[in-house]
Coordinates of C-alpha atoms in Angstrom, one line a residue:
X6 CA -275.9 34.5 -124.6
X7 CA -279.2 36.2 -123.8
X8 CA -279.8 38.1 -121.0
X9 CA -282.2 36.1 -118.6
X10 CA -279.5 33.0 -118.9
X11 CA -277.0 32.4 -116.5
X12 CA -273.4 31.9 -117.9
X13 CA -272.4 28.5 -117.3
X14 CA -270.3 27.5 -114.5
X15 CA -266.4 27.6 -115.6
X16 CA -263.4 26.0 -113.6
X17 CA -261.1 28.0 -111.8
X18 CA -257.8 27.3 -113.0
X19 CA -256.3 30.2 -111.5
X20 CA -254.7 29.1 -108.5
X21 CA -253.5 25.8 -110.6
X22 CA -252.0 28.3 -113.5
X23 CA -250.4 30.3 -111.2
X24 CA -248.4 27.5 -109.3
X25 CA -247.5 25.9 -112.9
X26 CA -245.7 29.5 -113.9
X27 CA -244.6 30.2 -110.5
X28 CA -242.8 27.2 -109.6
X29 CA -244.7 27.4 -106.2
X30 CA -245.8 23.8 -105.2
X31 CA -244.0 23.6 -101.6
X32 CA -246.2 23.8 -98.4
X33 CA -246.7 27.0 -96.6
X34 CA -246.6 26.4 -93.0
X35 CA -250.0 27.3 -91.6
X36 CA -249.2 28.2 -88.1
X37 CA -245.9 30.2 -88.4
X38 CA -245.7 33.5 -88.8
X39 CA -243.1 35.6 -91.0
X40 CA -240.8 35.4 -87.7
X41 CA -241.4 32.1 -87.0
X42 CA -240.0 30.8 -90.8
X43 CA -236.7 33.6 -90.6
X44 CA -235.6 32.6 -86.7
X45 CA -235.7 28.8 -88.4
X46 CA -233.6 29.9 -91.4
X47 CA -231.4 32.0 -88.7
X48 CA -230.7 28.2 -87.3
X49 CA -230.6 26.5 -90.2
X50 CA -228.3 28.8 -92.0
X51 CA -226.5 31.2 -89.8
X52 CA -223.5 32.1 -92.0
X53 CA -225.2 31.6 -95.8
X54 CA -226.0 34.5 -97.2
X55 CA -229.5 36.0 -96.5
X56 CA -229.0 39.9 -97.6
X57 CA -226.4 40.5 -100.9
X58 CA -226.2 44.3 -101.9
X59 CA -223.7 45.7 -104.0
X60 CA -220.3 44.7 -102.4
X61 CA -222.5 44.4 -99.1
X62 CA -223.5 40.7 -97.7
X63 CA -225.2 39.9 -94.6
X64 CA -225.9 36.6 -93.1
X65 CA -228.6 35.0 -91.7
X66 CA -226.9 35.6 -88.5
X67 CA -226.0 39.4 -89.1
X68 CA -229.2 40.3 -90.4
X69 CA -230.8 38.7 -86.8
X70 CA -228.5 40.7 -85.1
X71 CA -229.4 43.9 -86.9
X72 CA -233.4 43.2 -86.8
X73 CA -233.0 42.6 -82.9
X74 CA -230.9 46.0 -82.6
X75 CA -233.9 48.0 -84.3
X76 CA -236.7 45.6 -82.3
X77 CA -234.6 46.9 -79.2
X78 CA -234.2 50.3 -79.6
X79 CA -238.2 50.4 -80.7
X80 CA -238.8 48.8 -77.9
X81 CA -236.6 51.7 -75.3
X82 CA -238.3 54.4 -76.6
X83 CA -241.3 52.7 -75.3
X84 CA -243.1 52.0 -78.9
X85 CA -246.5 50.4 -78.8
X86 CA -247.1 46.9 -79.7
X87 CA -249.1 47.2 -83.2
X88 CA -247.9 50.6 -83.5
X89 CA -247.3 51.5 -87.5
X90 CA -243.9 52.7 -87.8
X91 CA -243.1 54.5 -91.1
X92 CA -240.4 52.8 -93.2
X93 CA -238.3 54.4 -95.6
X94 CA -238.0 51.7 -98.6
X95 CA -234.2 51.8 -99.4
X96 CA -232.4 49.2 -101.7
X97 CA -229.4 48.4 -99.2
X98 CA -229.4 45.7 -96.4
X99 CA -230.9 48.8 -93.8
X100 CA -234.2 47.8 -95.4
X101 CA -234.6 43.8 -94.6
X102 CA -233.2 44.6 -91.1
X103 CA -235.4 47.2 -90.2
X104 CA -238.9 45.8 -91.2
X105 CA -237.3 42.4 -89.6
X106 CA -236.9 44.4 -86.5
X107 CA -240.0 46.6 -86.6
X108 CA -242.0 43.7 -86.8
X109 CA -239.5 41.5 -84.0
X110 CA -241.0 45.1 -81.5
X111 CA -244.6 43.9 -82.1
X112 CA -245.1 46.5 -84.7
X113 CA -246.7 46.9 -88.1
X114 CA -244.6 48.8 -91.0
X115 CA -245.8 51.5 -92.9
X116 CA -243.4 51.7 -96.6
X117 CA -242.4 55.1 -98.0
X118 CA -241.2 55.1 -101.3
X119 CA -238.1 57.8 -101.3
X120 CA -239.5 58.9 -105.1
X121 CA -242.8 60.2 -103.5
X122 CA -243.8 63.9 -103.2
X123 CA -241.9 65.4 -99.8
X124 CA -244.9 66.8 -98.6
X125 CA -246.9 62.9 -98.9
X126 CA -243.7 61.5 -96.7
X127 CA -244.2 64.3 -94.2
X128 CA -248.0 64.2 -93.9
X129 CA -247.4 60.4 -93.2
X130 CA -244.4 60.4 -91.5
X131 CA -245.4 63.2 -89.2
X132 CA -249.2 61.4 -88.1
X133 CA -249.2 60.2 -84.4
X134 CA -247.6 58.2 -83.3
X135 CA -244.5 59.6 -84.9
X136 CA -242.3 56.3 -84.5
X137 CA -239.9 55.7 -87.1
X138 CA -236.7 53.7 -88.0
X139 CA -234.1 55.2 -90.3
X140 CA -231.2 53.4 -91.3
X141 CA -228.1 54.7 -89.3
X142 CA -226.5 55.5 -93.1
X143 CA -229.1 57.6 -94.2
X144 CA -229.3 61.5 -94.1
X145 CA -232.4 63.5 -92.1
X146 CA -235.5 62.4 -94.1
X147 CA -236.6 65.5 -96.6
X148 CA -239.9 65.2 -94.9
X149 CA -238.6 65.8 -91.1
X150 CA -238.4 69.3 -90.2
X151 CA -235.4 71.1 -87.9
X152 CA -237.6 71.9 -85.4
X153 CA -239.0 68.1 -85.3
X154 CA -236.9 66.0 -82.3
X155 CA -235.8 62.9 -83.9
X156 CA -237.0 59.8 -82.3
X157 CA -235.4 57.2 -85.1
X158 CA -233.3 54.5 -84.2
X159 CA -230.2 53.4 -85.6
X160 CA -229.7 49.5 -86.2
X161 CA -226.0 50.2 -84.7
X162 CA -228.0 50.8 -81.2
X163 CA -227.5 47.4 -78.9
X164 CA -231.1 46.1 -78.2
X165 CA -233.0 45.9 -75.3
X166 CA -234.1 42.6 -74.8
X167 CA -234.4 40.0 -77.4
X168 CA -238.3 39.9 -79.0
X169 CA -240.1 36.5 -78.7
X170 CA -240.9 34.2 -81.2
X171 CA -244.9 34.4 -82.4
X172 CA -244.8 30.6 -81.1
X173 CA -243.5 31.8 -77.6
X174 CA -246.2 34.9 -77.6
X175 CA -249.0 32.2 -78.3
X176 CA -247.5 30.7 -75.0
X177 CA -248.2 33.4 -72.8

């Protein structure tokens, strides 16, 4: 084609090729959030599976109850709504339940790959705010030092108060 002509207008068949090889032709709900879609699986559901990890499975209902334990203990130690809490991507149930919970508090969640360098997990670990949530069956993170006073929360904690739906925020 020379160069003063403009390329001719081609379809986008991207979005169209993608849901043929996905298998993605449901709906997506346009006004629920993340939260909204798991609470209405929670009731759906409550005893199916939701969380299957080696000889570990958690429910629907289990891994509710373990997202509102992490939501509540964020929420005790007083952590800011749209705070970014680091969160240490493990391959065990800990993980779904915390970045459930962290974002049940109001928070975002930042993910830190275990395989990275210990001195990139410190430097982001270790940025203010220093909130965190560390599964209760994990050792001290390589990247916290002794001196550091640990403010992570354990999903074995008993929450504070449950954390609204984004349907009863939009309420108030």
């Amino acid at each position: 084609m020379p160069p003063d002509q403009q390329p001719p207008d081609l379809p986008n068949h991207r979005a169209e090729t993608a849901g043929a090889l996905l298998g993605t032709r449901h709906d997506f709900p346009q006004r629920q959030t993340v939260l909204d879609l798991f609470a209405e699986r929670v009731r759906q559901a409550p005893e199916r599976p939701a969380v299957r990890h080696r000889d570990a499975t958690l429910s629907y209902a289990d891994l509710d109850q373990a997202a509102n334990q992490v939501a509540g203990r964020l929420i005790a130690l007083a952590a800011p709504r749209a705070a970014l809490i680091p969160l240490l991507i493990t391959d065990g149930p800990e993980f779904p339940a915390g970045l459930l919970g962290i974002l049940k508090a109001g928070a975002a969640f930042v993910p830190l790959d275990p395989a990275w360098p210990s001195e990139r997990l410190r430097a982001i670990a270790t940025r203010p705010p220093r909130w965190r949530w560390r599964p209760p069956s994990t050792r001290r993170p390589k990247w916290a030092s002794p001196r550091e006073p640990s403010r992570s929360t354990s999903a074995t904690t008993p929450a504070s108060r449950p954390t609204p739906t984004a349907a009863q925020r939009r309420r108030t």
